[in-house]
Short mmCIF file of C-alpha atoms in Angstrom, two decimals:
data_model
loop_
_atom_site.label_atom_id
_atom_site.label_comp_id
_atom_site.label_asym_id
_atom_site.label_seq_id
_atom_site.Cartn_x
_atom_site.Cartn_y
_atom_site.Cartn_z
CA ALA B 275 -6.26 22.02 8.32
CA GLY B 276 -6.88 21.16 4.41
CA PRO B 277 -5.80 17.90 3.05
CA GLU B 278 -2.95 18.95 0.90
CA ASP B 279 -1.61 20.98 4.10
CA LEU B 280 -1.65 17.34 6.01
CA ALA B 281 0.00 15.23 3.30
CA ALA B 282 2.82 17.77 3.32
CA ARG B 283 3.29 17.67 7.38
CA LEU B 284 3.06 13.98 6.69
CA VAL B 285 5.69 14.02 4.10
CA ALA B 286 8.53 16.25 5.56
CA ALA B 287 7.86 14.00 8.84
CA HIS B 288 8.96 11.03 6.64
CA GLY B 289 12.08 12.52 5.30
CA GLY B 290 10.26 15.06 2.84
CA ARG B 291 9.76 15.10 -0.79
CA SER B 292 13.37 15.21 -2.33
CA ALA B 293 14.47 11.82 -0.01
CA TRP B 294 11.19 10.41 -2.00
CA GLN B 295 12.25 11.58 -5.42
CA ALA B 296 15.92 10.34 -4.74
CA ALA B 297 14.84 6.91 -4.16
CA SER B 298 14.45 4.93 -7.24
CA THR B 299 13.59 1.90 -6.11
CA VAL B 300 11.23 0.53 -3.16
CA SER B 301 12.33 -2.77 -1.53
CA TYR B 302 11.39 -4.36 1.31
CA ASP B 303 11.06 -7.85 3.15
CA HIS B 304 7.67 -8.21 4.80
CA THR B 305 5.73 -10.46 7.39
CA LEU B 306 2.21 -10.81 7.89
CA GLU B 307 0.71 -12.51 10.89
CA PHE B 308 -2.47 -13.08 12.38
CA ASP B 309 -3.20 -13.78 16.31
CA GLY B 310 -3.93 -17.28 16.41
CA ASP B 311 -2.60 -18.32 12.79
CA GLU B 312 -0.44 -21.44 13.37
CA GLY B 313 -0.32 -21.95 9.47
CA ARG B 314 1.98 -20.28 6.80
CA HIS B 315 2.75 -16.78 7.85
CA TRP B 316 2.39 -14.31 4.61
CA ARG B 317 5.47 -13.63 3.72
CA SER B 318 6.84 -11.25 0.54
CA ILE B 319 9.90 -9.75 -0.25
CA GLU B 320 9.00 -6.92 -2.85
CA VAL B 321 11.33 -4.53 -5.14
CA ILE B 322 9.38 -1.58 -7.36
CA GLU B 323 10.97 0.38 -9.78
CA ARG B 324 9.42 4.03 -9.22
CA SER B 325 10.09 5.33 -12.23
CA THR B 326 8.01 2.20 -14.24
CA GLY B 327 6.05 0.76 -11.52
CA HIS B 328 7.65 -2.40 -12.73
CA ALA B 329 7.49 -5.06 -9.89
CA TYR B 330 9.12 -8.51 -8.48
CA HIS B 331 8.08 -10.28 -5.48
CA GLU B 332 8.53 -13.54 -3.91
CA TYR B 333 6.72 -15.54 -1.82
CA PRO B 334 9.06 -17.56 0.25
CA ASN B 335 6.90 -19.82 2.66
CA HIS B 336 4.34 -19.86 -0.37
CA GLY B 337 7.00 -21.12 -2.98
CA SER B 338 5.25 -18.28 -5.26
CA ARG B 339 6.65 -15.42 -7.65
CA LEU B 340 5.14 -12.58 -9.43
CA ALA B 341 6.12 -9.68 -11.61
CA TRP B 342 4.37 -7.02 -13.17
CA ASN B 343 6.45 -4.92 -16.49
CA GLY B 344 3.42 -2.35 -16.56
CA ARG B 345 1.47 -4.12 -18.63
CA GLU B 346 1.27 -7.45 -17.45
CA VAL B 347 1.26 -9.17 -14.44
CA TRP B 348 3.37 -13.13 -14.66
CA ALA B 349 2.93 -15.54 -11.76
CA SER B 350 5.37 -18.60 -11.01
CA ASP B 351 3.86 -21.30 -8.64
CA TRP B 352 1.33 -19.67 -7.12
CA SER B 353 -0.33 -21.61 -4.20
CA ILE B 354 -1.69 -17.70 -2.79
CA GLY B 355 -6.16 -17.38 -3.06
CA ASN B 356 -5.53 -14.05 -3.70
CA PRO B 357 -5.59 -12.90 -7.94
CA PRO B 358 -2.07 -11.93 -8.27
CA LYS B 359 -2.80 -8.51 -9.98
CA VAL B 360 -4.09 -7.16 -6.59
CA MET B 361 -0.90 -8.59 -4.73
CA ILE B 362 1.56 -5.63 -6.93
CA LYS B 363 0.34 -2.80 -4.85
CA LEU B 364 -1.46 -4.33 -1.78
CA THR B 365 1.80 -4.17 0.12
CA GLN B 366 3.39 -1.77 -0.98
CA TYR B 367 1.31 1.01 -0.73
CA SER B 368 0.74 0.11 2.91
CA VAL B 369 4.30 0.59 3.48
CA ILE B 370 4.82 3.94 1.54
CA ALA B 371 1.45 5.54 2.63
CA PRO B 372 3.31 8.52 3.79
CA PHE B 373 4.35 9.34 0.32
CA LEU B 374 1.10 8.28 -1.17
CA SER B 375 -0.23 11.82 -2.09
CA LEU B 376 3.08 12.16 -4.39
CA VAL B 377 2.42 8.89 -6.36
CA PRO B 378 0.89 10.42 -9.60
CA GLY B 379 -2.43 10.27 -10.09
CA ALA B 380 -3.29 10.63 -5.91
CA ARG B 381 -6.44 12.81 -5.01
CA LEU B 382 -6.43 14.12 -1.87
CA GLU B 383 -9.60 14.34 0.05
CA ALA B 384 -10.59 16.57 3.47
CA ALA B 385 -11.94 14.22 5.80
CA PRO B 386 -12.77 14.59 9.99
CA PRO B 387 -10.20 13.67 12.71
CA ALA B 388 -10.85 10.34 13.95
CA LYS B 389 -9.89 7.91 16.50
CA VAL B 390 -8.02 5.04 16.23
CA PRO B 391 -9.54 1.94 17.51
CA GLY B 392 -9.22 1.48 21.08
CA GLN B 393 -7.80 4.86 21.77
CA GLU B 394 -9.20 7.95 23.21
CA GLN B 395 -7.60 10.75 21.06
CA LEU B 396 -8.80 12.58 17.87
CA LEU B 397 -6.29 12.38 15.36
CA PRO B 398 -6.34 14.63 11.90
CA THR B 399 -6.76 12.62 9.08
CA PHE B 400 -7.22 12.72 5.30
CA ILE B 401 -7.92 10.78 2.52
CA VAL B 402 -6.05 9.38 -1.04
CA ARG B 403 -7.97 8.08 -3.87
CA PHE B 404 -6.86 6.63 -7.12
CA LEU B 405 -8.74 6.37 -10.86
CA LYS B 406 -9.91 2.88 -11.43
CA ASP B 407 -7.71 2.05 -14.61
CA SER B 408 -8.48 -1.69 -15.47
CA SER B 409 -5.09 -1.55 -17.57
CA LYS B 410 -3.06 -1.35 -14.03
CA PRO B 411 -2.99 -3.40 -10.67
CA PRO B 412 -6.09 -1.89 -8.71
CA SER B 413 -5.50 -0.25 -5.68
CA ALA B 414 -7.63 0.53 -2.52
CA VAL B 415 -11.27 2.00 -2.52
CA TYR B 416 -9.13 4.69 -0.33
CA TYR B 417 -6.80 5.19 1.72
CA ARG B 418 -7.32 7.12 4.99
CA LEU B 419 -4.18 8.29 6.88
CA TYR B 420 -3.84 9.44 10.38
CA LEU B 421 -1.25 11.71 11.78
CA ASP B 422 0.19 11.78 14.74
CA PRO B 423 -0.77 15.16 16.32
CA LEU B 424 2.56 16.19 17.72
CA THR B 425 5.09 14.69 15.27
CA SER B 426 2.67 14.57 12.13
CA ARG B 427 4.19 11.10 11.36
CA LEU B 428 1.43 8.51 10.57
CA GLY B 429 -0.19 7.24 13.39
CA ALA B 430 -1.76 4.82 11.74
CA LEU B 431 -3.87 3.88 8.25
CA GLU B 432 -7.08 2.56 6.75
CA TYR B 433 -7.75 1.47 3.60
CA ALA B 434 -11.16 -0.36 1.93
CA VAL B 435 -10.55 -2.88 -0.88
CA GLY B 436 -12.84 -3.30 -3.32
CA TYR B 437 -11.07 -5.59 -5.91
CA GLY B 438 -14.01 -8.02 -6.70
CA ARG B 439 -11.83 -10.93 -7.26
CA LEU B 440 -9.88 -10.64 -3.85
CA LEU B 441 -13.79 -9.58 -2.38
CA ASP B 442 -15.16 -13.05 -3.69
CA LEU B 443 -12.61 -15.20 -1.91
#
């Protein structure tokens, strides 16, 4: 199956295009923990207005906040090593991964079936890319989406970060 077919199956398995279009905002409370890390866990509370892309993030474990108005990023009490601009889409695009093909500017590419590390079964995959635009927060170089072959739901997500300031850290 081609990437457009796989993307359509993935969207349908997660509620469909109409459900996605009906959501005017995306919001979530996200916690990232690493094995063996006893420090402050990475926690964010994020709200994104879909029509404009305006975003507000709070990082309560770090006492930091940021906002994006479509042109500029503001950060307050920024104590996180990652550059604020990269944070606008970093978690958001992982959370909305089943719908990435519907994000304006998404380009779909074919990819061969692949295994998720630690598993034996090959899963259908496709790649989503976005054109670089220095006026907007950066997205990953690519997002590779793995579909569960039985349900067409998202089985795994792989992405590659290429934002220089983040890589320098």
